[in-house]
C-alpha positions as a Markdown table, in Angstrom:
| # | Residue | x | y | z |
|---|---|---|---|---|
| 1 | Unk | -49.7 | 69.0 | -61.6 |
| 2 | Unk | -51.9 | 67.5 | -64.2 |
| 3 | Unk | -49.6 | 64.5 | -64.6 |
| 4 | Unk | -49.6 | 63.7 | -61.0 |
| 5 | Unk | -53.3 | 63.3 | -60.7 |
| 6 | Unk | -53.5 | 60.6 | -63.4 |
| 7 | Unk | -50.6 | 58.8 | -61.8 |
| 8 | Unk | -52.6 | 58.6 | -58.6 |
| 9 | Unk | -55.6 | 57.4 | -60.4 |
| 10 | Unk | -53.7 | 54.6 | -62.2 |
| 11 | Unk | -51.9 | 53.3 | -59.0 |
| 12 | Unk | -52.6 | 49.8 | -58.0 |
| 13 | Unk | -54.8 | 49.4 | -54.9 |
| 14 | Unk | -53.0 | 48.2 | -51.7 |
| 15 | Unk | -53.8 | 44.6 | -50.9 |
| 16 | Unk | -54.9 | 43.9 | -47.3 |
| 17 | Unk | -52.8 | 41.1 | -45.8 |
| 18 | Unk | -54.3 | 38.7 | -43.4 |
| 19 | Unk | -53.0 | 38.9 | -39.9 |
| 20 | Unk | -50.0 | 36.7 | -39.1 |
| 21 | Unk | -50.8 | 33.4 | -37.5 |
| 22 | Unk | -49.4 | 32.9 | -34.0 |
| 23 | Unk | -49.8 | 30.2 | -31.4 |
| 24 | Unk | -52.6 | 30.9 | -29.1 |
| 25 | Unk | -50.8 | 29.3 | -26.1 |
| 26 | Unk | -47.6 | 27.3 | -25.4 |
| 27 | Unk | -49.6 | 24.1 | -25.4 |
| 28 | Unk | -51.1 | 24.6 | -28.8 |
| 29 | Unk | -49.2 | 23.4 | -32.0 |
| 30 | Unk | -47.8 | 26.0 | -34.4 |
| 31 | Unk | -50.5 | 27.3 | -36.7 |
| 32 | Unk | -49.0 | 25.8 | -39.9 |
| 33 | Unk | -50.8 | 23.1 | -41.8 |
| 34 | Unk | -48.2 | 20.4 | -41.3 |
| 35 | Unk | -48.3 | 20.8 | -37.5 |
| 36 | Unk | -52.1 | 21.2 | -37.2 |
| 37 | Unk | -52.8 | 18.1 | -39.3 |
| 38 | Unk | -50.3 | 16.1 | -37.3 |
| 39 | Unk | -51.8 | 17.3 | -34.1 |
| 40 | Unk | -55.3 | 16.4 | -35.3 |
| 41 | Unk | -54.2 | 12.9 | -36.5 |
| 42 | Unk | -51.9 | 11.5 | -33.9 |
| 43 | Unk | -52.5 | 13.8 | -30.9 |
| 44 | Unk | -48.8 | 14.8 | -30.9 |
| 45 | Unk | -47.6 | 17.0 | -27.9 |
| 46 | Unk | -47.5 | 20.7 | -28.2 |
| 47 | Unk | -44.7 | 22.6 | -29.8 |
| 48 | Unk | -43.4 | 23.7 | -26.4 |
| 49 | Unk | -40.9 | 21.0 | -25.0 |
| 50 | Unk | -41.7 | 21.9 | -21.4 |
| 51 | Unk | -45.1 | 23.4 | -21.0 |
| 52 | Unk | -45.3 | 26.2 | -18.5 |
| 53 | Unk | -48.1 | 26.0 | -16.0 |
| 54 | Unk | -50.7 | 28.7 | -16.1 |
| 55 | Unk | -49.8 | 29.9 | -12.6 |
| 56 | Unk | -46.2 | 30.6 | -13.8 |
| 57 | Unk | -47.6 | 32.3 | -16.8 |
| 58 | Unk | -49.5 | 34.7 | -14.7 |
| 59 | Unk | -46.6 | 35.3 | -12.3 |
| 60 | Unk | -44.3 | 36.0 | -15.4 |
| 61 | Unk | -46.9 | 38.4 | -16.9 |
| 62 | Unk | -47.1 | 40.2 | -13.5 |
| 63 | Unk | -43.3 | 40.7 | -13.5 |
| 64 | Unk | -42.5 | 38.1 | -10.7 |
| 65 | Unk | -39.8 | 35.5 | -11.3 |
| 66 | Unk | -40.9 | 32.0 | -12.2 |
| 67 | Unk | -40.5 | 29.4 | -9.6 |
| 68 | Unk | -38.1 | 26.6 | -10.4 |
| 69 | Unk | -40.0 | 23.5 | -11.4 |
| 70 | Unk | -39.1 | 20.6 | -9.1 |
| 71 | Unk | -39.2 | 17.3 | -10.9 |
| 72 | Unk | -39.0 | 14.0 | -9.0 |
| 73 | Unk | -37.6 | 10.8 | -10.5 |
| 74 | Unk | -38.8 | 7.5 | -9.2 |
| 75 | Unk | -36.0 | 4.9 | -8.8 |
| 76 | Unk | -36.5 | 1.8 | -10.9 |
| 77 | Unk | -37.1 | -1.1 | -8.5 |
| 78 | Unk | -34.8 | -4.0 | -9.3 |
| 79 | Unk | -36.3 | -7.4 | -9.9 |
| 80 | Unk | -36.8 | -9.6 | -6.9 |
| 81 | Unk | -34.1 | -12.1 | -8.0 |
| 82 | Unk | -31.5 | -9.3 | -8.3 |
| 83 | Unk | -32.4 | -8.0 | -4.8 |
| 84 | Unk | -32.1 | -11.5 | -3.3 |
| 85 | Unk | -28.7 | -12.0 | -4.9 |
| 86 | Unk | -27.4 | -8.7 | -3.5 |
| 87 | Unk | -28.6 | -9.6 | -0.1 |
| 88 | Unk | -26.9 | -13.0 | -0.3 |
| 89 | Unk | -23.6 | -11.4 | -1.5 |
| 90 | Unk | -23.8 | -8.9 | 1.4 |
| 91 | Unk | -24.4 | -11.6 | 3.9 |
| 92 | Unk | -21.5 | -13.7 | 2.7 |
| 93 | Unk | -19.2 | -10.6 | 2.8 |
| 94 | Unk | -20.2 | -9.9 | 6.4 |
| 95 | Unk | -19.7 | -13.5 | 7.3 |
| 96 | Unk | -16.2 | -13.5 | 5.8 |
| 97 | Unk | -15.4 | -10.3 | 7.6 |
| 98 | Unk | -16.7 | -11.6 | 10.9 |
| 99 | Unk | -14.6 | -14.8 | 10.5 |
| 100 | Unk | -11.5 | -12.7 | 9.7 |
| 101 | Unk | -12.0 | -10.5 | 12.7 |
| 102 | Unk | -12.6 | -13.5 | 15.0 |
| 103 | Unk | -9.5 | -15.3 | 13.7 |
| 104 | Unk | -7.3 | -12.2 | 14.2 |
| 105 | Unk | -8.6 | -11.7 | 17.7 |
| 106 | Unk | -8.0 | -15.4 | 18.6 |
| 107 | Unk | -4.5 | -15.2 | 17.2 |
| 108 | Unk | -3.8 | -12.1 | 19.2 |
| 109 | Unk | -5.1 | -13.8 | 22.4 |
| 110 | Unk | -3.0 | -16.8 | 21.7 |
| 111 | Unk | 0.1 | -14.6 | 21.3 |
| 112 | Unk | -0.6 | -12.8 | 24.6 |
| 113 | Unk | -1.1 | -16.1 | 26.4 |
| 114 | Unk | 2.0 | -17.6 | 25.0 |
| 115 | Unk | 4.0 | -14.6 | 25.8 |
| 116 | Unk | 2.7 | -14.6 | 29.4 |
| 117 | Unk | 3.5 | -18.3 | 29.7 |
| 118 | Unk | 7.0 | -17.7 | 28.4 |
| 119 | Unk | 7.6 | -14.9 | 30.9 |
| 120 | Unk | 6.3 | -17.1 | 33.7 |
| 121 | Unk | 8.6 | -19.9 | 32.6 |
| 122 | Unk | 11.5 | -17.5 | 32.4 |
| 123 | Unk | 10.8 | -16.3 | 36.0 |
| 124 | Unk | 10.7 | -20.0 | 37.1 |
| 125 | Unk | 14.0 | -20.7 | 35.4 |
| 126 | Unk | 15.5 | -17.8 | 37.2 |
| 127 | Unk | 14.2 | -19.1 | 40.5 |
| 128 | Unk | 15.6 | -22.6 | 39.7 |
| 129 | Unk | 19.0 | -21.2 | 38.8 |
| 130 | Unk | 19.1 | -19.2 | 42.1 |
| 131 | Unk | 18.2 | -22.4 | 44.1 |
| 132 | Unk | 20.9 | -24.4 | 42.4 |
| 133 | Unk | 23.5 | -21.7 | 42.9 |
| 134 | Unk | 24.1 | -21.3 | 39.1 |
| 135 | Unk | 24.8 | -17.8 | 37.9 |
| 136 | Unk | 21.7 | -16.4 | 36.3 |
| 137 | Unk | 23.6 | -14.5 | 33.7 |
| 138 | Unk | 25.4 | -17.6 | 32.4 |
| 139 | Unk | 22.1 | -19.6 | 32.3 |
| 140 | Unk | 20.3 | -16.8 | 30.5 |
| 141 | Unk | 23.1 | -16.4 | 28.0 |
| 142 | Unk | 23.0 | -20.1 | 27.2 |
| 143 | Unk | 19.3 | -20.2 | 26.8 |
| 144 | Unk | 19.4 | -17.1 | 24.6 |
| 145 | Unk | 22.1 | -18.5 | 22.4 |
| 146 | Unk | 20.2 | -21.8 | 22.0 |
| 147 | Unk | 17.0 | -19.8 | 21.1 |
| 148 | Unk | 18.9 | -17.8 | 18.5 |
| 149 | Unk | 20.2 | -21.0 | 16.9 |
| 150 | Unk | 16.7 | -22.4 | 16.8 |
| 151 | Unk | 15.4 | -19.1 | 15.3 |
| 152 | Unk | 18.0 | -19.0 | 12.5 |
| 153 | Unk | 17.3 | -22.6 | 11.7 |
| 154 | Unk | 13.6 | -21.9 | 11.6 |
| 155 | Unk | 14.1 | -18.9 | 9.2 |
| 156 | Unk | 16.3 | -20.8 | 6.8 |
| 157 | Unk | 13.8 | -23.6 | 6.6 |
| 158 | Unk | 10.7 | -21.4 | 6.4 |
| 159 | Unk | 11.7 | -18.3 | 4.4 |
| 160 | Unk | 15.1 | -19.1 | 2.9 |
| 161 | Unk | 17.3 | -16.6 | 4.9 |
| 162 | Unk | 17.1 | -14.4 | 8.0 |
| 163 | Unk | 16.7 | -11.2 | 6.0 |
| 164 | Unk | 13.4 | -12.4 | 4.5 |
| 165 | Unk | 12.3 | -13.4 | 8.0 |
| 166 | Unk | 13.2 | -9.9 | 9.2 |
| 167 | Unk | 10.9 | -8.3 | 6.7 |
| 168 | Unk | 8.1 | -10.6 | 7.8 |
| 169 | Unk | 8.4 | -9.3 | 11.3 |
| 170 | Unk | 9.2 | -5.7 | 10.2 |
| 171 | Unk | 6.9 | -5.2 | 7.1 |
| 172 | Unk | 7.2 | -1.5 | 7.3 |
| 173 | Unk | 11.1 | -1.8 | 6.9 |
| 174 | Unk | 11.8 | 0.5 | 9.9 |
| 175 | Unk | 14.9 | -1.7 | 10.4 |
| 176 | Unk | 14.2 | -1.7 | 14.2 |
| 177 | Unk | 11.6 | -3.4 | 16.2 |
| 178 | Unk | 10.3 | -3.4 | 19.8 |
| 179 | Unk | 9.8 | -6.3 | 22.2 |
| 180 | Unk | 5.9 | -6.5 | 22.0 |
| 181 | Unk | 5.9 | -6.5 | 18.2 |
| 182 | Unk | 8.7 | -8.9 | 18.1 |
| 183 | Unk | 6.9 | -11.4 | 20.3 |
| 184 | Unk | 3.7 | -11.0 | 18.3 |
| 185 | Unk | 5.3 | -11.4 | 14.9 |
| 186 | Unk | 7.3 | -14.4 | 16.0 |
| 187 | Unk | 4.1 | -16.1 | 16.9 |
| 188 | Unk | 2.4 | -15.1 | 13.7 |
| 189 | Unk | 5.1 | -16.6 | 11.5 |
| 190 | Unk | 5.0 | -19.8 | 13.5 |
| 191 | Unk | 8.2 | -19.7 | 15.6 |
| 192 | Unk | 7.7 | -21.6 | 18.9 |
| 193 | Unk | 11.1 | -21.2 | 20.5 |
| 194 | Unk | 12.0 | -19.4 | 23.7 |
| 195 | Unk | 11.2 | -15.9 | 22.5 |
| 196 | Unk | 11.8 | -14.1 | 25.8 |
| 197 | Unk | 15.3 | -15.6 | 26.0 |
| 198 | Unk | 15.9 | -14.8 | 22.4 |
| 199 | Unk | 14.9 | -11.2 | 23.0 |
| 200 | Unk | 17.2 | -10.7 | 26.0 |
| 201 | Unk | 20.1 | -12.3 | 24.2 |
| 202 | Unk | 19.5 | -10.1 | 21.0 |
| 203 | Unk | 18.9 | -6.9 | 22.9 |
| 204 | Unk | 22.4 | -6.6 | 24.2 |
| 205 | Unk | 22.2 | -2.8 | 24.8 |
| 206 | Unk | 19.0 | -3.2 | 26.8 |
| 207 | Unk | 17.3 | -0.2 | 25.1 |
| 208 | Unk | 14.1 | -2.3 | 24.2 |
| 209 | Unk | 14.9 | -2.2 | 20.5 |
| 210 | Unk | 16.7 | -4.6 | 18.3 |
| 211 | Unk | 17.9 | -4.4 | 14.7 |
| 212 | Unk | 18.9 | -6.8 | 12.0 |
| 213 | Unk | 22.5 | -6.3 | 13.0 |
| 214 | Unk | 21.8 | -7.6 | 16.5 |
| 215 | Unk | 19.6 | -10.5 | 15.3 |
| 216 | Unk | 21.8 | -11.9 | 12.5 |
| 217 | Unk | 25.2 | -10.2 | 12.2 |
| 218 | Unk | 26.4 | -12.2 | 9.3 |
| 219 | Unk | 23.5 | -11.2 | 7.0 |
| 220 | Unk | 23.6 | -7.7 | 8.2 |
| 221 | Unk | 27.3 | -7.3 | 7.5 |
| 222 | Unk | 26.7 | -8.5 | 3.9 |
| 223 | Unk | 24.1 | -5.8 | 3.5 |
| 224 | Unk | 26.3 | -3.3 | 5.1 |
| 225 | Unk | 29.0 | -3.9 | 2.5 |
| 226 | Unk | 26.4 | -3.1 | -0.2 |
| 227 | Unk | 25.4 | 0.0 | 1.6 |
| 228 | Unk | 29.0 | 1.2 | 1.9 |
| 229 | Unk | 29.5 | 0.6 | -1.8 |
| 230 | Unk | 26.4 | 2.7 | -2.6 |
| 231 | Unk | 27.7 | 5.5 | -0.3 |
| 232 | Unk | 31.1 | 5.5 | -2.0 |
| 233 | Unk | 30.1 | 5.0 | -5.7 |
| 234 | Unk | 26.6 | 6.5 | -5.9 |
| 235 | Unk | 26.6 | 9.4 | -3.3 |
| 236 | Unk | 24.6 | 7.3 | -0.9 |
| 237 | Unk | 21.6 | 7.3 | -3.3 |
| 238 | Unk | 19.8 | 4.0 | -3.7 |
| 239 | Unk | 17.8 | 5.0 | -6.9 |
| 240 | Unk | 21.0 | 5.9 | -8.7 |
| 241 | Unk | 22.6 | 2.5 | -7.7 |
| 242 | Unk | 19.5 | 0.7 | -9.0 |
| 243 | Unk | 19.6 | 2.7 | -12.3 |
| 244 | Unk | 23.2 | 1.4 | -12.8 |
| 245 | Unk | 22.0 | -2.2 | -12.2 |
| 246 | Unk | 18.9 | -1.9 | -14.4 |
| 247 | Unk | 20.6 | -1.8 | -17.8 |
| 248 | Unk | 17.5 | -2.3 | -19.9 |
| 249 | Unk | 15.4 | 0.1 | -17.8 |
| 250 | Unk | 12.7 | -2.6 | -17.2 |
| 251 | Unk | 12.5 | -1.8 | -13.5 |
| 252 | Unk | 13.7 | -5.3 | -12.6 |
| 253 | Unk | 17.1 | -6.9 | -12.2 |
| 254 | Unk | 17.7 | -10.6 | -12.4 |
| 255 | Unk | 20.4 | -12.5 | -10.6 |
| 256 | Unk | 22.8 | -12.9 | -13.5 |
| 257 | Unk | 22.7 | -9.2 | -14.3 |
| 258 | Unk | 23.1 | -8.3 | -10.7 |
| 259 | Unk | 26.2 | -10.4 | -10.2 |
| 260 | Unk | 27.8 | -9.1 | -13.4 |
| 261 | Unk | 27.2 | -5.5 | -12.4 |
| 262 | Unk | 28.6 | -6.1 | -8.9 |
| 263 | Unk | 31.7 | -7.6 | -10.3 |
| 264 | Unk | 32.1 | -4.5 | -12.5 |
| 265 | Unk | 32.0 | -2.4 | -9.3 |
| 266 | Unk | 34.7 | -4.5 | -7.7 |
| 267 | Unk | 32.4 | -5.7 | -4.9 |
| 268 | Unk | 34.4 | -7.6 | -2.4 |
| 269 | Unk | 31.5 | -9.5 | -0.9 |
| 270 | Unk | 29.4 | -12.5 | -2.1 |
| 271 | Unk | 27.2 | -11.0 | -4.8 |
| 272 | Unk | 25.0 | -14.2 | -5.2 |
| 273 | Unk | 24.4 | -14.3 | -1.5 |
| 274 | Unk | 23.6 | -10.5 | -1.5 |
| 275 | Unk | 21.1 | -10.9 | -4.2 |
| 276 | Unk | 19.3 | -13.7 | -2.2 |
| 277 | Unk | 19.2 | -11.5 | 0.9 |
| 278 | Unk | 17.7 | -8.6 | -1.1 |
| 279 | Unk | 15.2 | -10.8 | -2.9 |
| 280 | Unk | 12.5 | -10.7 | -0.2 |
| 281 | Unk | 9.8 | -12.8 | -2.0 |
| 282 | Unk | 12.4 | -15.2 | -3.6 |
| 283 | Unk | 11.1 | -14.4 | -7.2 |
| 284 | Unk | 14.5 | -14.1 | -8.7 |
| 285 | Unk | 14.0 | -10.4 | -9.4 |
| 286 | Unk | 14.9 | -7.1 | -7.7 |
| 287 | Unk | 13.0 | -3.9 | -7.8 |
| 288 | Unk | 14.0 | -0.5 | -6.5 |
| 289 | Unk | 11.4 | -0.8 | -3.7 |
| 290 | Unk | 13.0 | -3.9 | -2.3 |
| 291 | Unk | 16.3 | -2.0 | -1.7 |
| 292 | Unk | 15.0 | 1.3 | -0.6 |
| 293 | Unk | 15.3 | 0.3 | 3.0 |
| 294 | Unk | 19.1 | 0.9 | 2.8 |
| 295 | Unk | 18.3 | 4.7 | 2.6 |
| 296 | Unk | 16.7 | 4.7 | 6.1 |
| 297 | Unk | 18.9 | 2.0 | 7.7 |
| 298 | Unk | 21.2 | 3.7 | 10.2 |
| 299 | Unk | 24.2 | 1.6 | 11.1 |
| 300 | Unk | 27.0 | 2.2 | 13.6 |
| 301 | Unk | 29.8 | 4.3 | 12.5 |
| 302 | Unk | 32.4 | 1.6 | 12.5 |
| 303 | Unk | 30.6 | -0.2 | 9.7 |
| 304 | Unk | 31.8 | 2.5 | 7.3 |
| 305 | Unk | 35.4 | 2.1 | 8.3 |
| 306 | Unk | 37.8 | -0.4 | 6.7 |
| 307 | Unk | 39.5 | -2.8 | 9.2 |
| 308 | Unk | 43.1 | -2.2 | 9.9 |
| 309 | Unk | 44.5 | -5.7 | 9.9 |
| 310 | Unk | 48.1 | -4.6 | 10.6 |
| 311 | Unk | 47.0 | -2.9 | 13.8 |
| 312 | Unk | 45.0 | -6.0 | 14.7 |
| 313 | Unk | 48.1 | -8.1 | 14.4 |
| 314 | Unk | 50.2 | -5.7 | 16.5 |
| 315 | Unk | 47.6 | -5.8 | 19.2 |
| 316 | Unk | 47.5 | -9.6 | 19.2 |
| 317 | Unk | 51.3 | -9.8 | 19.4 |
């Protein structure tokens, strides 16, 4: 017990530490020298990035949630020259659009007027034939055949072949077309022949729809041979046929490669002519998209049958 008392007497006195320095408010800088000197010298902002308003401090201290601070951003006003340029561009664009709409409306009106005039002329021809005692069917057949010859001559001069012309009047590649669309498209591509007589001559079935087979049988039969070949050798799948033709997998097939590949398949038609018919734009290249119409083209059943020449000779004899 005696040793404990001296130890207590000899113990070092406890030092009283100054209270820790804390910021007095969120706006005030931290109470360390480097921050207080900087705040006094250059009036730097407080240590809090986003000062909290006193109303929100009071609401937080009272246990109520803080309201979300709504900040508004003012859009930068562009220079006057930029605004004038944008207005000028918009006005030019609207002028071009107005011109395009006006031109299309005028073209549509011209097509309607021409079609009406042709119908009236056809009705007048019918009346003249009846007055002369001529058979109307023979006269109509003659006019239709003449119109078809003019149409085929026009297509060869303007687009190169009738198949390219067909896809101009049937851009969706439905492989069939109605009378109104046929008249309108013929006017758009610039054909000025007797379109009503041509339509009546081509629409032999009278169902109001014609196909490429009715408009140009020679070209349609060449395409039909290719479709039959795809059906027999490639399970009627056009992409597989194109994969066979596209040896270097470039997605394009030129005319030389196409002819060589068709000869390897023992194609019994004119491969060069077939390539020209399939090449819609005349660029000398084929893509799979240009021959996909063969998938949806429905032809008569007799197209898929080989002709029996022996039976034909027996019938003739």
